[in-house]
Amino acid sequence: GYRDGNSYVLEAPGGLILFDAGCGDTLEQIYANMAYWGLSADDIKACVLTHPHFDHAAGAHFLKARGVSLIAHRATAEAVASGDERCCGYLYHKTFTPCEIDQVVADGETVDVLGISLSVMHLPGHSMGCTAYLFDWEGKRVCVSGDVIGTLLDGHFGWSGSFDFDKNIYLKSLIRFARVDTDIMLPGHGMIYFYKPRRRVEEAMNMALIEWR
C-alpha cells in the first residue's frame, strides 16, 4: 500500500544493496523476507534512495546506525539531512528523523556500488529528488524507478501532494524517461513490470500531455 514503499535488495559482489529503506517500521519485516531467501541484514552495505518521501526514506537513519552507506541524489540528500516537509512526514502524522547521506550522486553519472555499475537518472517532479537507477543483471536491463510513474490500476502518476511537487518539471521528466528502454522496472509501489516497461512510461507521458497542457 502507501503506508510504506517497495524495497528491493540486490546481492552484489561486495555485499547487499538495498534500494529504498521504507518507513522504518517495517525494517524487521524486510529483514525477515531477506532471511527467507538466505540473505542476512548484516550483509547490507549500501542503501540507495530514490527520493526523500517518508515511505521510502524514513528508515534510512536506522540503516545508517548499522553502518550502511546511504546513497542519493543531492536533492534527496538535502531533504533527508533536514527532515523537513520535503520528506512528507505530515502525510503520516510522524516526524522524519534526519540523517546525512554518505555518497551524493548526480544525473548522468555512473557509479560503482559494491561491484555493480549504477547509472543515475534524475527525474524530478513527483519530488525534486526523484531518481531512477539502472543496471545490468543476468542479461537484463533493470530500472529501479521509485515513484516516477504510477502503478497499474492506480493512476499514471505518483502522488501529487508532495511539498515540492512540480507538474511542469514532472512532465519533462516523463518525456525523458519515456525514451529509455529497459527489461524490468522496479517501481516504488505495486507490482514489478516484467514486460516492456517503456510502454507503461509512454502511457503515463501520454496522459500527462493530455491532462497537463
mmCIF file of N, CA and C in Angstrom, residues 74-194:
data_model
loop_
_atom_site.group_PDB
_atom_site.id
_atom_site.type_symbol
_atom_site.label_atom_id
_atom_site.label_comp_id
_atom_site.label_asym_id
_atom_site.label_seq_id
_atom_site.Cartn_x
_atom_site.Cartn_y
_atom_site.Cartn_z
ATOM 1 N N ARG A 74 21.606 14.720 -4.855
ATOM 2 C CA ARG A 74 21.783 15.852 -3.943
ATOM 3 C C ARG A 74 20.448 16.375 -3.398
ATOM 4 N N ALA A 75 19.422 16.470 -4.251
ATOM 5 C CA ALA A 75 18.133 16.996 -3.786
ATOM 6 C C ALA A 75 17.532 16.098 -2.708
ATOM 7 N N THR A 76 17.684 14.800 -2.861
ATOM 8 C CA THR A 76 17.222 13.865 -1.829
ATOM 9 C C THR A 76 18.089 13.970 -0.589
ATOM 10 N N ALA A 77 19.397 14.060 -0.799
ATOM 11 C CA ALA A 77 20.325 14.145 0.333
ATOM 12 C C ALA A 77 20.023 15.363 1.203
ATOM 13 N N GLU A 78 19.750 16.494 0.569
ATOM 14 C CA GLU A 78 19.460 17.717 1.326
ATOM 15 C C GLU A 78 18.162 17.587 2.114
ATOM 16 N N ALA A 79 17.152 16.975 1.508
ATOM 17 C CA ALA A 79 15.878 16.798 2.202
ATOM 18 C C ALA A 79 16.010 15.834 3.372
ATOM 19 N N VAL A 80 16.684 14.718 3.151
ATOM 20 C CA VAL A 80 16.849 13.714 4.201
ATOM 21 C C VAL A 80 17.683 14.271 5.355
ATOM 22 N N ALA A 81 18.666 15.093 5.044
ATOM 23 C CA ALA A 81 19.507 15.682 6.087
ATOM 24 C C ALA A 81 18.739 16.692 6.932
ATOM 25 N N SER A 82 17.719 17.310 6.348
ATOM 26 C CA SER A 82 16.935 18.295 7.092
ATOM 27 C C SER A 82 15.705 17.679 7.750
ATOM 28 N N GLY A 83 15.146 16.646 7.111
ATOM 29 C CA GLY A 83 13.928 16.025 7.632
ATOM 30 C C GLY A 83 12.717 16.936 7.546
ATOM 31 N N ASP A 84 12.759 17.920 6.651
ATOM 32 C CA ASP A 84 11.689 18.922 6.582
ATOM 33 C C ASP A 84 10.483 18.421 5.779
ATOM 34 N N GLU A 85 9.608 19.349 5.377
ATOM 35 C CA GLU A 85 8.354 18.981 4.710
ATOM 36 C C GLU A 85 8.562 18.217 3.416
ATOM 37 N N ARG A 86 9.726 18.325 2.803
ATOM 38 C CA ARG A 86 10.001 17.565 1.584
ATOM 39 C C ARG A 86 9.962 16.064 1.833
ATOM 40 N N CYS A 87 10.118 15.663 3.087
ATOM 41 C CA CYS A 87 10.078 14.244 3.445
ATOM 42 C C CYS A 87 8.661 13.761 3.746
ATOM 43 N N CYS A 88 7.716 14.685 3.805
ATOM 44 C CA CYS A 88 6.287 14.374 3.894
ATOM 45 C C CYS A 88 5.885 13.581 5.139
ATOM 46 N N GLY A 89 6.560 13.843 6.248
ATOM 47 C CA GLY A 89 6.130 13.214 7.497
ATOM 48 C C GLY A 89 4.714 13.583 7.863
ATOM 49 N N TYR A 90 4.288 14.773 7.437
ATOM 50 C CA TYR A 90 2.928 15.239 7.733
ATOM 51 C C TYR A 90 1.854 14.324 7.169
ATOM 52 N N LEU A 91 2.167 13.650 6.067
ATOM 53 C CA LEU A 91 1.192 12.753 5.456
ATOM 54 C C LEU A 91 0.900 11.553 6.356
ATOM 55 N N TYR A 92 1.883 11.192 7.194
ATOM 56 C CA TYR A 92 1.758 10.020 8.054
ATOM 57 C C TYR A 92 1.604 10.421 9.528
ATOM 58 N N HIS A 93 1.566 11.751 9.780
ATOM 59 C CA HIS A 93 1.463 12.269 11.147
ATOM 60 C C HIS A 93 2.618 11.769 12.004
ATOM 61 N N LYS A 94 3.790 11.733 11.381
ATOM 62 C CA LYS A 94 5.004 11.280 12.062
ATOM 63 C C LYS A 94 6.140 12.257 11.770
ATOM 64 N N THR A 95 7.155 12.192 12.609
ATOM 65 C CA THR A 95 8.333 13.040 12.431
ATOM 66 C C THR A 95 9.423 12.265 11.715
ATOM 67 N N PHE A 96 9.955 12.851 10.655
ATOM 68 C CA PHE A 96 11.045 12.232 9.914
ATOM 69 C C PHE A 96 12.354 12.466 10.669
ATOM 70 N N THR A 97 13.066 11.396 10.967
ATOM 71 C CA THR A 97 14.356 11.510 11.646
ATOM 72 C C THR A 97 15.452 11.750 10.616
ATOM 73 N N PRO A 98 16.063 12.930 10.618
ATOM 74 C CA PRO A 98 17.053 13.243 9.584
ATOM 75 C C PRO A 98 18.358 12.485 9.770
ATOM 76 N N CYS A 99 19.094 12.349 8.689
ATOM 77 C CA CYS A 99 20.430 11.767 8.737
ATOM 78 C C CYS A 99 21.207 12.219 7.507
ATOM 79 N N GLU A 100 22.512 12.097 7.563
ATOM 80 C CA GLU A 100 23.367 12.534 6.468
ATOM 81 C C GLU A 100 23.547 11.420 5.445
ATOM 82 N N ILE A 101 23.492 11.792 4.183
ATOM 83 C CA ILE A 101 23.779 10.854 3.093
ATOM 84 C C ILE A 101 25.297 10.748 2.922
ATOM 85 N N ASP A 102 25.781 9.541 2.735
ATOM 86 C CA ASP A 102 27.232 9.322 2.661
ATOM 87 C C ASP A 102 27.805 9.592 1.277
ATOM 88 N N GLN A 103 27.034 9.280 0.241
ATOM 89 C CA GLN A 103 27.526 9.465 -1.126
ATOM 90 C C GLN A 103 26.456 10.153 -1.956
ATOM 91 N N VAL A 104 26.759 11.332 -2.455
ATOM 92 C CA VAL A 104 25.832 12.086 -3.295
ATOM 93 C C VAL A 104 26.162 11.810 -4.754
ATOM 94 N N VAL A 105 25.137 11.472 -5.537
ATOM 95 C CA VAL A 105 25.325 11.151 -6.954
ATOM 96 C C VAL A 105 24.606 12.189 -7.808
ATOM 97 N N ALA A 106 24.986 12.248 -9.080
ATOM 98 C CA ALA A 106 24.449 13.271 -9.980
ATOM 99 C C ALA A 106 23.858 12.636 -11.228
ATOM 100 N N ASP A 107 22.936 13.348 -11.846
ATOM 101 C CA ASP A 107 22.306 12.891 -13.079
ATOM 102 C C ASP A 107 23.349 12.600 -14.144
ATOM 103 N N GLY A 108 23.199 11.456 -14.823
ATOM 104 C CA GLY A 108 24.114 11.084 -15.887
ATOM 105 C C GLY A 108 25.374 10.386 -15.419
ATOM 106 N N GLU A 109 25.561 10.334 -14.127
ATOM 107 C CA GLU A 109 26.752 9.706 -13.556
ATOM 108 C C GLU A 109 26.574 8.191 -13.517
ATOM 109 N N THR A 110 27.671 7.472 -13.678
ATOM 110 C CA THR A 110 27.693 6.031 -13.468
ATOM 111 C C THR A 110 28.612 5.754 -12.289
ATOM 112 N N VAL A 111 28.073 5.109 -11.273
ATOM 113 C CA VAL A 111 28.842 4.881 -10.048
ATOM 114 C C VAL A 111 28.944 3.387 -9.763
ATOM 115 N N ASP A 112 30.056 2.995 -9.198
ATOM 116 C CA ASP A 112 30.240 1.614 -8.781
ATOM 117 C C ASP A 112 29.790 1.474 -7.337
ATOM 118 N N VAL A 113 28.813 0.619 -7.113
ATOM 119 C CA VAL A 113 28.321 0.355 -5.766
ATOM 120 C C VAL A 113 28.493 -1.129 -5.479
ATOM 121 N N LEU A 114 29.484 -1.444 -4.672
ATOM 122 C CA LEU A 114 29.752 -2.829 -4.260
ATOM 123 C C LEU A 114 29.953 -3.762 -5.455
ATOM 124 N N GLY A 115 30.511 -3.212 -6.551
ATOM 125 C CA GLY A 115 30.770 -4.024 -7.732
ATOM 126 C C GLY A 115 29.680 -3.997 -8.777
ATOM 127 N N ILE A 116 28.612 -3.239 -8.531
ATOM 128 C CA ILE A 116 27.531 -3.064 -9.500
ATOM 129 C C ILE A 116 27.615 -1.654 -10.077
ATOM 130 N N SER A 117 27.549 -1.554 -11.398
ATOM 131 C CA SER A 117 27.606 -0.265 -12.070
ATOM 132 C C SER A 117 26.194 0.313 -12.169
ATOM 133 N N LEU A 118 25.934 1.387 -11.433
ATOM 134 C CA LEU A 118 24.618 2.026 -11.412
ATOM 135 C C LEU A 118 24.646 3.302 -12.248
ATOM 136 N N SER A 119 23.697 3.419 -13.176
ATOM 137 C CA SER A 119 23.526 4.652 -13.938
ATOM 138 C C SER A 119 22.456 5.499 -13.256
ATOM 139 N N VAL A 120 22.758 6.760 -13.041
ATOM 140 C CA VAL A 120 21.892 7.660 -12.287
ATOM 141 C C VAL A 120 21.074 8.516 -13.251
ATOM 142 N N MET A 121 19.747 8.522 -13.077
ATOM 143 C CA MET A 121 18.866 9.322 -13.920
ATOM 144 C C MET A 121 17.938 10.139 -13.025
ATOM 145 N N HIS A 122 18.248 11.416 -12.889
ATOM 146 C CA HIS A 122 17.457 12.302 -12.045
ATOM 147 C C HIS A 122 16.194 12.691 -12.796
ATOM 148 N N LEU A 123 15.017 12.395 -12.206
ATOM 149 C CA LEU A 123 13.730 12.612 -12.858
ATOM 150 C C LEU A 123 12.794 13.359 -11.908
ATOM 151 N N PRO A 124 13.068 14.608 -11.638
ATOM 152 C CA PRO A 124 12.289 15.368 -10.656
ATOM 153 C C PRO A 124 10.865 15.653 -11.116
ATOM 154 N N GLY A 125 10.042 16.001 -10.156
ATOM 155 C CA GLY A 125 8.649 16.354 -10.437
ATOM 156 C C GLY A 125 7.739 15.843 -9.341
ATOM 157 N N HIS A 126 7.680 14.522 -9.177
ATOM 158 C CA HIS A 126 6.954 13.934 -8.033
ATOM 159 C C HIS A 126 7.535 14.498 -6.742
ATOM 160 N N SER A 127 8.831 14.565 -6.693
ATOM 161 C CA SER A 127 9.591 15.373 -5.743
ATOM 162 C C SER A 127 10.832 15.821 -6.489
ATOM 163 N N MET A 128 11.516 16.816 -5.965
ATOM 164 C CA MET A 128 12.708 17.297 -6.670
ATOM 165 C C MET A 128 13.862 16.310 -6.587
ATOM 166 N N GLY A 129 13.747 15.338 -5.694
ATOM 167 C CA GLY A 129 14.820 14.367 -5.549
ATOM 168 C C GLY A 129 14.626 13.076 -6.309
ATOM 169 N N CYS A 130 13.503 12.918 -7.002
ATOM 170 C CA CYS A 130 13.202 11.637 -7.655
ATOM 171 C C CYS A 130 14.319 11.213 -8.611
ATOM 172 N N THR A 131 14.784 10.011 -8.422
ATOM 173 C CA THR A 131 15.906 9.495 -9.204
ATOM 174 C C THR A 131 15.665 8.027 -9.521
ATOM 175 N N ALA A 132 15.909 7.655 -10.774
ATOM 176 C CA ALA A 132 15.884 6.243 -11.178
ATOM 177 C C ALA A 132 17.317 5.742 -11.266
ATOM 178 N N TYR A 133 17.494 4.465 -10.987
ATOM 179 C CA TYR A 133 18.818 3.845 -11.048
ATOM 180 C C TYR A 133 18.738 2.630 -11.964
ATOM 181 N N LEU A 134 19.642 2.563 -12.926
ATOM 182 C CA LEU A 134 19.624 1.499 -13.919
ATOM 183 C C LEU A 134 20.908 0.681 -13.830
ATOM 184 N N PHE A 135 20.759 -0.634 -14.039
ATOM 185 C CA PHE A 135 21.928 -1.510 -14.014
ATOM 186 C C PHE A 135 21.626 -2.769 -14.829
ATOM 187 N N ASP A 136 22.666 -3.476 -15.200
ATOM 188 C CA ASP A 136 22.536 -4.731 -15.935
ATOM 189 C C ASP A 136 22.650 -5.895 -14.972
ATOM 190 N N TRP A 137 21.738 -6.871 -15.146
ATOM 191 C CA TRP A 137 21.722 -8.030 -14.249
ATOM 192 C C TRP A 137 21.272 -9.263 -15.022
ATOM 193 N N GLU A 138 22.147 -10.239 -15.135
ATOM 194 C CA GLU A 138 21.853 -11.506 -15.800
ATOM 195 C C GLU A 138 21.267 -11.281 -17.195
ATOM 196 N N GLY A 139 21.893 -10.380 -17.944
ATOM 197 C CA GLY A 139 21.490 -10.130 -19.322
ATOM 198 C C GLY A 139 20.276 -9.241 -19.481
ATOM 199 N N LYS A 140 19.771 -8.678 -18.379
ATOM 200 C CA LYS A 140 18.607 -7.804 -18.422
ATOM 201 C C LYS A 140 18.994 -6.393 -17.976
ATOM 202 N N ARG A 141 18.334 -5.397 -18.576
ATOM 203 C CA ARG A 141 18.497 -4.025 -18.143
ATOM 204 C C ARG A 141 17.394 -3.733 -17.137
ATOM 205 N N VAL A 142 17.798 -3.409 -15.913
ATOM 206 C CA VAL A 142 16.866 -3.241 -14.802
ATOM 207 C C VAL A 142 16.840 -1.775 -14.393
ATOM 208 N N CYS A 143 15.652 -1.283 -14.064
ATOM 209 C CA CYS A 143 15.500 0.089 -13.599
ATOM 210 C C CYS A 143 14.733 0.104 -12.279
ATOM 211 N N VAL A 144 15.332 0.680 -11.249
ATOM 212 C CA VAL A 144 14.629 0.955 -10.000
ATOM 213 C C VAL A 144 14.088 2.364 -10.141
ATOM 214 N N SER A 145 12.768 2.496 -10.266
ATOM 215 C CA SER A 145 12.181 3.765 -10.702
ATOM 216 C C SER A 145 11.544 4.591 -9.596
ATOM 217 N N GLY A 146 11.454 4.049 -8.390
ATOM 218 C CA GLY A 146 10.804 4.815 -7.324
ATOM 219 C C GLY A 146 9.389 5.194 -7.704
ATOM 220 N N ASP A 147 9.028 6.462 -7.488
ATOM 221 C CA ASP A 147 7.664 6.915 -7.762
ATOM 222 C C ASP A 147 7.590 7.819 -8.989
ATOM 223 N N VAL A 148 8.447 7.573 -9.967
ATOM 224 C CA VAL A 148 8.441 8.421 -11.159
ATOM 225 C C VAL A 148 7.125 8.293 -11.919
ATOM 226 N N ILE A 149 6.571 7.078 -11.976
ATOM 227 C CA ILE A 149 5.256 6.896 -12.583
ATOM 228 C C ILE A 149 4.348 6.159 -11.599
ATOM 229 N N GLY A 150 3.045 6.208 -11.875
ATOM 230 C CA GLY A 150 2.095 5.462 -11.075
ATOM 231 C C GLY A 150 2.148 3.981 -11.415
ATOM 232 N N THR A 151 1.433 3.188 -10.649
ATOM 233 C CA THR A 151 1.435 1.750 -10.876
ATOM 234 C C THR A 151 0.132 1.308 -11.521
ATOM 235 N N LEU A 152 0.147 0.128 -12.092
ATOM 236 C CA LEU A 152 -1.018 -0.407 -12.787
ATOM 237 C C LEU A 152 -2.256 -0.376 -11.896
ATOM 238 N N LEU A 153 -3.387 -0.024 -12.467
ATOM 239 C CA LEU A 153 -4.691 0.017 -11.816
ATOM 240 C C LEU A 153 -4.793 1.120 -10.754
ATOM 241 N N ASP A 154 -3.801 2.018 -10.728
ATOM 242 C CA ASP A 154 -3.827 3.046 -9.685
ATOM 243 C C ASP A 154 -3.296 4.383 -10.208
ATOM 244 N N GLY A 155 -3.714 4.750 -11.410
ATOM 245 C CA GLY A 155 -3.311 6.042 -11.937
ATOM 246 C C GLY A 155 -1.966 6.013 -12.640
ATOM 247 N N HIS A 156 -1.714 7.052 -13.398
ATOM 248 C CA HIS A 156 -0.499 7.108 -14.204
ATOM 249 C C HIS A 156 0.650 7.804 -13.507
ATOM 250 N N PHE A 157 0.336 8.633 -12.518
ATOM 251 C CA PHE A 157 1.357 9.471 -11.917
ATOM 252 C C PHE A 157 1.522 9.160 -10.435
ATOM 253 N N GLY A 158 2.694 9.509 -9.928
ATOM 254 C CA GLY A 158 2.891 9.430 -8.494
ATOM 255 C C GLY A 158 2.054 10.471 -7.782
ATOM 256 N N TRP A 159 1.904 10.313 -6.495
ATOM 257 C CA TRP A 159 1.130 11.215 -5.644
ATOM 258 C C TRP A 159 1.542 12.668 -5.877
ATOM 259 N N SER A 160 0.572 13.569 -5.977
ATOM 260 C CA SER A 160 0.846 14.962 -6.321
ATOM 261 C C SER A 160 0.768 15.913 -5.131
ATOM 262 N N GLY A 161 0.673 15.371 -3.915
ATOM 263 C CA GLY A 161 0.561 16.228 -2.742
ATOM 264 C C GLY A 161 1.878 16.591 -2.100
ATOM 265 N N SER A 162 2.971 16.206 -2.743
ATOM 266 C CA SER A 162 4.278 16.476 -2.169
ATOM 267 C C SER A 162 4.533 17.969 -2.032
ATOM 268 N N PHE A 163 5.273 18.340 -0.997
ATOM 269 C CA PHE A 163 5.610 19.733 -0.734
ATOM 270 C C PHE A 163 6.336 20.361 -1.914
ATOM 271 N N ASP A 164 7.154 19.571 -2.623
ATOM 272 C CA ASP A 164 7.925 20.095 -3.753
ATOM 273 C C ASP A 164 7.517 19.467 -5.089
ATOM 274 N N PHE A 165 6.250 19.072 -5.191
ATOM 275 C CA PHE A 165 5.722 18.585 -6.465
ATOM 276 C C PHE A 165 5.711 19.725 -7.482
ATOM 277 N N ASP A 166 6.091 19.415 -8.738
ATOM 278 C CA ASP A 166 6.080 20.426 -9.792
ATOM 279 C C ASP A 166 5.634 19.767 -11.091
ATOM 280 N N LYS A 167 4.441 20.113 -11.539
ATOM 281 C CA LYS A 167 3.829 19.467 -12.695
ATOM 282 C C LYS A 167 4.638 19.685 -13.972
ATOM 283 N N ASN A 168 5.110 20.893 -14.211
ATOM 284 C CA ASN A 168 5.846 21.190 -15.447
ATOM 285 C C ASN A 168 7.168 20.438 -15.503
ATOM 286 N N ILE A 169 7.865 20.408 -14.385
ATOM 287 C CA ILE A 169 9.125 19.667 -14.334
ATOM 288 C C ILE A 169 8.865 18.175 -14.457
ATOM 289 N N TYR A 170 7.793 17.709 -13.823
ATOM 290 C CA TYR A 170 7.417 16.295 -13.879
ATOM 291 C C TYR A 170 7.162 15.865 -15.325
ATOM 292 N N LEU A 171 6.457 16.681 -16.084
ATOM 293 C CA LEU A 171 6.182 16.346 -17.483
ATOM 294 C C LEU A 171 7.474 16.193 -18.274
ATOM 295 N N LYS A 172 8.417 17.088 -18.067
ATOM 296 C CA LYS A 172 9.707 16.983 -18.761
ATOM 297 C C LYS A 172 10.432 15.698 -18.381
ATOM 298 N N SER A 173 10.315 15.299 -17.120
ATOM 299 C CA SER A 173 10.937 14.048 -16.683
ATOM 300 C C SER A 173 10.286 12.848 -17.341
ATOM 301 N N LEU A 174 8.953 12.863 -17.458
ATOM 302 C CA LEU A 174 8.252 11.757 -18.109
ATOM 303 C C LEU A 174 8.648 11.645 -19.578
ATOM 304 N N ILE A 175 8.768 12.774 -20.253
ATOM 305 C CA ILE A 175 9.182 12.758 -21.662
ATOM 306 C C ILE A 175 10.565 12.137 -21.793
ATOM 307 N N ARG A 176 11.441 12.507 -20.894
ATOM 308 C CA ARG A 176 12.811 11.959 -20.934
ATOM 309 C C ARG A 176 12.814 10.467 -20.602
ATOM 310 N N PHE A 177 12.055 10.085 -19.581
ATOM 311 C CA PHE A 177 12.027 8.694 -19.139
ATOM 312 C C PHE A 177 11.403 7.787 -20.195
ATOM 313 N N ALA A 178 10.463 8.313 -20.968
ATOM 314 C CA ALA A 178 9.774 7.516 -21.989
ATOM 315 C C ALA A 178 10.685 7.153 -23.162
ATOM 316 N N ARG A 179 11.877 7.695 -23.202
ATOM 317 C CA ARG A 179 12.839 7.355 -24.256
ATOM 318 C C ARG A 179 13.759 6.201 -23.857
ATOM 319 N N VAL A 180 13.590 5.697 -22.659
ATOM 320 C CA VAL A 180 14.519 4.715 -22.104
ATOM 321 C C VAL A 180 13.932 3.312 -22.204
ATOM 322 N N ASP A 181 14.686 2.408 -22.805
ATOM 323 C CA ASP A 181 14.277 1.005 -22.890
ATOM 324 C C ASP A 181 14.874 0.211 -21.737
ATOM 325 N N THR A 182 14.049 -0.559 -21.055
ATOM 326 C CA THR A 182 14.516 -1.469 -20.016
ATOM 327 C C THR A 182 13.776 -2.794 -20.159
ATOM 328 N N ASP A 183 14.288 -3.812 -19.486
ATOM 329 C CA ASP A 183 13.636 -5.128 -19.496
ATOM 330 C C ASP A 183 12.748 -5.327 -18.271
ATOM 331 N N ILE A 184 13.174 -4.760 -17.142
ATOM 332 C CA ILE A 184 12.442 -4.905 -15.887
ATOM 333 C C ILE A 184 12.438 -3.556 -15.192
ATOM 334 N N MET A 185 11.278 -3.151 -14.688
ATOM 335 C CA MET A 185 11.205 -1.918 -13.921
ATOM 336 C C MET A 185 10.652 -2.220 -12.533
ATOM 337 N N LEU A 186 11.370 -1.755 -11.512
ATOM 338 C CA LEU A 186 11.004 -1.988 -10.122
ATOM 339 C C LEU A 186 10.460 -0.686 -9.542
ATOM 340 N N PRO A 187 9.130 -0.549 -9.464
ATOM 341 C CA PRO A 187 8.525 0.711 -9.037
ATOM 342 C C PRO A 187 8.489 0.853 -7.515
ATOM 343 N N GLY A 188 8.133 2.064 -7.076
ATOM 344 C CA GLY A 188 8.084 2.346 -5.648
ATOM 345 C C GLY A 188 6.874 1.772 -4.945
ATOM 346 N N HIS A 189 5.842 1.408 -5.709
ATOM 347 C CA HIS A 189 4.632 0.806 -5.149
ATOM 348 C C HIS A 189 4.089 -0.189 -6.164
ATOM 349 N N GLY A 190 3.346 -1.165 -5.690
ATOM 350 C CA GLY A 190 2.689 -2.086 -6.608
ATOM 351 C C GLY A 190 3.614 -3.144 -7.182
ATOM 352 N N MET A 191 3.176 -3.701 -8.299
ATOM 353 C CA MET A 191 3.845 -4.851 -8.881
ATOM 354 C C MET A 191 4.962 -4.450 -9.837
ATOM 355 N N ILE A 192 5.909 -5.366 -9.988
ATOM 356 C CA ILE A 192 7.047 -5.164 -10.883
ATOM 357 C C ILE A 192 6.589 -5.284 -12.335
ATOM 358 N N TYR A 193 7.214 -4.478 -13.197
ATOM 359 C CA TYR A 193 6.930 -4.526 -14.634
ATOM 360 C C TYR A 193 7.960 -5.434 -15.309
ATOM 361 N N PHE A 194 7.504 -6.604 -15.741
ATOM 362 C CA PHE A 194 8.390 -7.566 -16.385
ATOM 363 C C PHE A 194 8.278 -7.531 -17.913
#
